């Protein structure tokens, strides 16, 4: 594998020019020279939560494939411009992964506080009827309202955990409290939300 650290900028720019006119071998050599760099940046930039969902090697491979497929859209001709372009692709991949992670965490929260009623924070299916979509929005709004009515110290843990996707360790650092305190507040918040939402469901059924 060609190493970017030993590949002169003039060689990188020569490969860019050749790749732009359709030389697949040059494009392969060019992108492969950035592989180690992308691994290092992925290791630094990937959030801890994503590591249980995505491997660094998978992320880098996705970036390489996308860069190869979309190279025609690269408008630069300098090594630094290519590096920025590849980082933009990498960060887009990580952001997309974090969006999916946060979405799955929201679904998990809805199951935990509503005994399996995952529609509370689920995405609305465009194929659903207007009445179903309204019901889903209504339930999501009810959950968000219940969160907003929690004591501030409990609300902070819930929002940082499920809406920002932080680990308990990161939350503890941000709030400057022990990790055990974060977990205790989280359990207390879940119990309060479950009670509040159960009452809301009972009220709706009794209408």
mmCIF file of C-alpha atoms in Angstrom:
data_model
loop_
_atom_site.group_PDB
_atom_site.id
_atom_site.type_symbol
_atom_site.label_atom_id
_atom_site.label_comp_id
_atom_site.label_asym_id
_atom_site.label_seq_id
_atom_site.Cartn_x
_atom_site.Cartn_y
_atom_site.Cartn_z
ATOM 1 C CA UNK A 1 0.000 0.000 0.000
ATOM 2 C CA UNK A 2 1.319 3.429 -0.910
ATOM 3 C CA UNK A 3 1.709 5.580 2.211
ATOM 4 C CA UNK A 4 0.572 9.217 2.067
ATOM 5 C CA UNK A 5 3.471 10.225 4.339
ATOM 6 C CA UNK A 6 5.971 9.182 1.658
ATOM 7 C CA UNK A 7 3.937 10.191 -1.388
ATOM 8 C CA UNK A 8 5.070 13.610 -2.655
ATOM 9 C CA UNK A 9 2.385 16.194 -3.250
ATOM 10 C CA UNK A 10 3.463 16.415 -6.871
ATOM 11 C CA UNK A 11 2.755 12.684 -7.223
ATOM 12 C CA UNK A 12 -0.658 13.100 -5.591
ATOM 13 C CA UNK A 13 -1.515 15.892 -8.003
ATOM 14 C CA UNK A 14 -0.261 13.832 -10.946
ATOM 15 C CA UNK A 15 -2.527 10.963 -9.846
ATOM 16 C CA UNK A 16 -5.459 13.372 -9.516
ATOM 17 C CA UNK A 17 -4.969 14.501 -13.117
ATOM 18 C CA UNK A 18 -4.711 10.924 -14.394
ATOM 19 C CA UNK A 19 -7.713 9.764 -12.387
ATOM 20 C CA UNK A 20 -9.776 12.655 -13.719
ATOM 21 C CA UNK A 21 -9.297 11.466 -17.297
ATOM 22 C CA UNK A 22 -10.409 7.942 -16.408
ATOM 23 C CA UNK A 23 -7.296 6.060 -15.278
ATOM 24 C CA UNK A 24 -8.663 3.556 -12.767
ATOM 25 C CA UNK A 25 -5.202 2.430 -11.661
ATOM 26 C CA UNK A 26 -4.252 6.010 -10.755
ATOM 27 C CA UNK A 27 -7.508 6.512 -8.878
ATOM 28 C CA UNK A 28 -6.901 3.298 -6.933
ATOM 29 C CA UNK A 29 -3.351 4.304 -6.016
ATOM 30 C CA UNK A 30 -4.498 7.818 -5.114
ATOM 31 C CA UNK A 31 -7.293 6.781 -2.758
ATOM 32 C CA UNK A 32 -5.296 3.925 -1.267
ATOM 33 C CA UNK A 33 -2.592 6.396 -0.229
ATOM 34 C CA UNK A 34 -5.144 8.038 2.090
ATOM 35 C CA UNK A 35 -6.333 4.829 3.731
ATOM 36 C CA UNK A 36 -4.122 5.061 6.840
ATOM 37 C CA UNK A 37 -4.947 8.745 7.239
ATOM 38 C CA UNK A 38 -8.686 7.987 7.086
ATOM 39 C CA UNK A 39 -8.286 5.210 9.671
ATOM 40 C CA UNK A 40 -6.586 7.629 12.042
ATOM 41 C CA UNK A 41 -9.239 10.309 11.539
ATOM 42 C CA UNK A 42 -12.031 7.778 11.960
ATOM 43 C CA UNK A 43 -10.492 6.578 15.219
ATOM 44 C CA UNK A 44 -10.340 10.155 16.517
ATOM 45 C CA UNK A 45 -13.668 11.444 15.185
ATOM 46 C CA UNK A 46 -15.989 8.476 15.681
ATOM 47 C CA UNK A 47 -18.230 8.818 18.736
ATOM 48 C CA UNK A 48 -17.935 6.024 21.299
ATOM 49 C CA UNK A 49 -21.588 5.009 20.875
ATOM 50 C CA UNK A 50 -21.095 4.352 17.171
ATOM 51 C CA UNK A 51 -18.334 1.830 17.772
ATOM 52 C CA UNK A 52 -20.874 -0.786 18.852
ATOM 53 C CA UNK A 53 -22.762 -0.242 15.580
ATOM 54 C CA UNK A 54 -19.983 0.422 13.072
ATOM 55 C CA UNK A 55 -16.391 -0.739 12.778
ATOM 56 C CA UNK A 56 -13.690 1.697 11.759
ATOM 57 C CA UNK A 57 -12.732 -0.551 8.853
ATOM 58 C CA UNK A 58 -16.319 -0.532 7.555
ATOM 59 C CA UNK A 59 -16.469 3.260 7.751
ATOM 60 C CA UNK A 60 -13.181 3.678 5.887
ATOM 61 C CA UNK A 61 -14.223 1.152 3.260
ATOM 62 C CA UNK A 62 -17.504 3.011 2.727
ATOM 63 C CA UNK A 63 -15.596 6.278 2.328
ATOM 64 C CA UNK A 64 -13.238 4.711 -0.218
ATOM 65 C CA UNK A 65 -16.102 3.246 -2.238
ATOM 66 C CA UNK A 66 -18.060 6.481 -2.202
ATOM 67 C CA UNK A 67 -14.994 8.530 -3.125
ATOM 68 C CA UNK A 68 -14.265 6.190 -6.012
ATOM 69 C CA UNK A 69 -17.840 6.397 -7.260
ATOM 70 C CA UNK A 70 -18.128 10.173 -6.833
ATOM 71 C CA UNK A 71 -14.618 11.200 -7.888
ATOM 72 C CA UNK A 72 -16.056 12.945 -10.932
ATOM 73 C CA UNK A 73 -17.609 15.520 -8.593
ATOM 74 C CA UNK A 74 -14.217 16.451 -7.080
ATOM 75 C CA UNK A 75 -13.264 19.827 -8.522
ATOM 76 C CA UNK A 76 -9.859 20.398 -6.942
ATOM 77 C CA UNK A 77 -6.401 19.548 -8.230
ATOM 78 C CA UNK A 78 -4.277 19.872 -5.077
ATOM 79 C CA UNK A 79 -3.416 17.381 -2.358
ATOM 80 C CA UNK A 80 -4.937 19.569 0.366
ATOM 81 C CA UNK A 81 -8.181 19.939 -1.561
ATOM 82 C CA UNK A 82 -8.477 16.179 -1.950
ATOM 83 C CA UNK A 83 -7.822 15.661 1.752
ATOM 84 C CA UNK A 84 -10.630 18.113 2.647
ATOM 85 C CA UNK A 85 -12.969 16.407 0.184
ATOM 86 C CA UNK A 86 -12.284 12.973 1.657
ATOM 87 C CA UNK A 87 -12.789 14.298 5.196
ATOM 88 C CA UNK A 88 -16.129 15.745 4.148
ATOM 89 C CA UNK A 89 -17.182 12.303 2.933
ATOM 90 C CA UNK A 90 -15.918 10.701 6.151
ATOM 91 C CA UNK A 91 -17.754 13.155 8.391
ATOM 92 C CA UNK A 92 -20.916 12.726 6.326
ATOM 93 C CA UNK A 93 -20.694 8.980 6.897
ATOM 94 C CA UNK A 94 -20.195 9.466 10.650
ATOM 95 C CA UNK A 95 -23.050 11.969 10.882
ATOM 96 C CA UNK A 96 -25.328 9.573 9.035
ATOM 97 C CA UNK A 97 -24.333 6.794 11.422
ATOM 98 C CA UNK A 98 -24.990 9.011 14.443
ATOM 99 C CA UNK A 99 -28.417 9.977 13.095
ATOM 100 C CA UNK A 100 -29.337 6.303 12.842
ATOM 101 C CA UNK A 101 -27.936 5.664 16.315
ATOM 102 C CA UNK A 102 -29.909 8.521 17.899
ATOM 103 C CA UNK A 103 -33.050 7.392 16.076
ATOM 104 C CA UNK A 104 -32.642 3.856 17.430
ATOM 105 C CA UNK A 105 -32.021 5.260 20.917
ATOM 106 C CA UNK A 106 -35.228 7.285 20.694
ATOM 107 C CA UNK A 107 -37.124 4.149 19.722
ATOM 108 C CA UNK A 108 -35.554 2.306 22.646
ATOM 109 C CA UNK A 109 -36.540 5.099 25.026
ATOM 110 C CA UNK A 110 -40.118 4.904 23.814
ATOM 111 C CA UNK A 111 -40.165 1.170 24.508
ATOM 112 C CA UNK A 112 -38.658 1.625 27.973
ATOM 113 C CA UNK A 113 -41.045 4.339 29.095
ATOM 114 C CA UNK A 114 -44.160 3.102 27.354
ATOM 115 C CA UNK A 115 -43.919 -0.650 27.738
ATOM 116 C CA UNK A 116 -43.202 -1.329 24.100
ATOM 117 C CA UNK A 117 -45.191 1.491 22.515
ATOM 118 C CA UNK A 118 -42.466 2.303 19.989
ATOM 119 C CA UNK A 119 -44.635 4.599 17.918
ATOM 120 C CA UNK A 120 -44.010 7.505 20.273
ATOM 121 C CA UNK A 121 -40.786 8.567 18.691
ATOM 122 C CA UNK A 122 -40.856 6.422 15.560
ATOM 123 C CA UNK A 123 -40.628 8.063 12.163
ATOM 124 C CA UNK A 124 -43.992 8.531 10.509
ATOM 125 C CA UNK A 125 -44.503 6.155 7.611
ATOM 126 C CA UNK A 126 -45.593 8.148 4.525
ATOM 127 C CA UNK A 127 -47.956 5.283 3.730
ATOM 128 C CA UNK A 128 -49.856 5.657 6.984
ATOM 129 C CA UNK A 129 -53.301 7.191 6.983
ATOM 130 C CA UNK A 130 -53.700 10.809 8.190
ATOM 131 C CA UNK A 131 -55.308 9.542 11.401
ATOM 132 C CA UNK A 132 -52.361 7.223 12.126
ATOM 133 C CA UNK A 133 -49.846 9.992 11.415
ATOM 134 C CA UNK A 134 -51.761 12.342 13.703
ATOM 135 C CA UNK A 135 -51.804 9.712 16.462
ATOM 136 C CA UNK A 136 -48.032 9.191 16.162
ATOM 137 C CA UNK A 137 -47.332 12.910 16.292
ATOM 138 C CA UNK A 138 -49.672 13.230 19.275
ATOM 139 C CA UNK A 139 -47.876 10.451 21.171
ATOM 140 C CA UNK A 140 -44.438 11.883 20.357
ATOM 141 C CA UNK A 141 -45.584 15.293 21.574
ATOM 142 C CA UNK A 142 -46.924 13.704 24.776
ATOM 143 C CA UNK A 143 -43.580 12.058 25.477
ATOM 144 C CA UNK A 144 -41.612 15.245 24.817
ATOM 145 C CA UNK A 145 -44.003 17.147 27.089
ATOM 146 C CA UNK A 146 -43.519 14.541 29.819
ATOM 147 C CA UNK A 147 -39.738 14.909 29.491
ATOM 148 C CA UNK A 148 -40.004 18.700 29.725
ATOM 149 C CA UNK A 149 -41.963 18.367 32.992
ATOM 150 C CA UNK A 150 -39.311 16.241 34.714
ATOM 151 C CA UNK A 151 -37.171 17.847 37.434
ATOM 152 C CA UNK A 152 -34.297 19.670 35.774
ATOM 153 C CA UNK A 153 -31.612 17.241 36.991
ATOM 154 C CA UNK A 154 -33.524 14.258 35.567
ATOM 155 C CA UNK A 155 -34.444 16.050 32.368
ATOM 156 C CA UNK A 156 -30.783 16.837 31.704
ATOM 157 C CA UNK A 157 -29.785 13.176 31.870
ATOM 158 C CA UNK A 158 -32.623 12.057 29.576
ATOM 159 C CA UNK A 159 -31.908 14.726 26.974
ATOM 160 C CA UNK A 160 -28.148 14.181 26.972
ATOM 161 C CA UNK A 161 -28.560 10.403 26.822
ATOM 162 C CA UNK A 162 -31.290 10.035 24.210
ATOM 163 C CA UNK A 163 -31.406 13.263 22.249
ATOM 164 C CA UNK A 164 -27.664 13.987 22.164
ATOM 165 C CA UNK A 165 -26.517 10.345 22.180
ATOM 166 C CA UNK A 166 -23.961 10.670 25.001
ATOM 167 C CA UNK A 167 -22.716 7.797 27.143
ATOM 168 C CA UNK A 168 -23.213 7.869 30.914
ATOM 169 C CA UNK A 169 -19.510 8.644 31.307
ATOM 170 C CA UNK A 170 -19.786 11.635 28.984
ATOM 171 C CA UNK A 171 -22.931 12.834 30.753
ATOM 172 C CA UNK A 172 -21.203 12.546 34.132
ATOM 173 C CA UNK A 173 -18.291 14.597 32.831
ATOM 174 C CA UNK A 174 -20.561 17.260 31.377
ATOM 175 C CA UNK A 175 -22.755 17.517 34.479
ATOM 176 C CA UNK A 176 -19.756 17.096 36.819
ATOM 177 C CA UNK A 177 -21.387 14.327 38.854
ATOM 178 C CA UNK A 178 -20.437 10.643 39.423
ATOM 179 C CA UNK A 179 -21.473 8.092 36.788
ATOM 180 C CA UNK A 180 -23.502 6.266 39.458
ATOM 181 C CA UNK A 181 -25.490 9.454 40.021
ATOM 182 C CA UNK A 182 -26.232 9.689 36.298
ATOM 183 C CA UNK A 183 -27.515 6.124 36.221
ATOM 184 C CA UNK A 184 -29.655 6.661 39.332
ATOM 185 C CA UNK A 185 -31.203 9.792 37.828
ATOM 186 C CA UNK A 186 -31.822 7.931 34.569
ATOM 187 C CA UNK A 187 -33.683 5.104 36.323
ATOM 188 C CA UNK A 188 -35.708 7.604 38.324
ATOM 189 C CA UNK A 189 -36.601 9.526 35.153
ATOM 190 C CA UNK A 190 -37.677 6.334 33.370
ATOM 191 C CA UNK A 191 -39.977 5.424 36.264
ATOM 192 C CA UNK A 192 -41.548 8.894 36.317
ATOM 193 C CA UNK A 193 -42.054 8.906 32.547
ATOM 194 C CA UNK A 194 -43.602 5.443 32.638
ATOM 195 C CA UNK A 195 -46.039 6.550 35.329
ATOM 196 C CA UNK A 196 -46.934 9.785 33.520
ATOM 197 C CA UNK A 197 -47.454 8.093 30.162
ATOM 198 C CA UNK A 198 -49.459 5.244 31.690
ATOM 199 C CA UNK A 199 -51.817 7.801 33.194
ATOM 200 C CA UNK A 200 -52.104 9.563 29.853
ATOM 201 C CA UNK A 201 -52.969 6.296 28.102
ATOM 202 C CA UNK A 202 -55.538 5.434 30.772
ATOM 203 C CA UNK A 203 -57.135 8.840 30.396
ATOM 204 C CA UNK A 204 -57.325 8.500 26.622
ATOM 205 C CA UNK A 205 -58.895 5.040 26.864
ATOM 206 C CA UNK A 206 -61.459 6.333 29.358
ATOM 207 C CA UNK A 207 -62.663 9.081 27.040
#
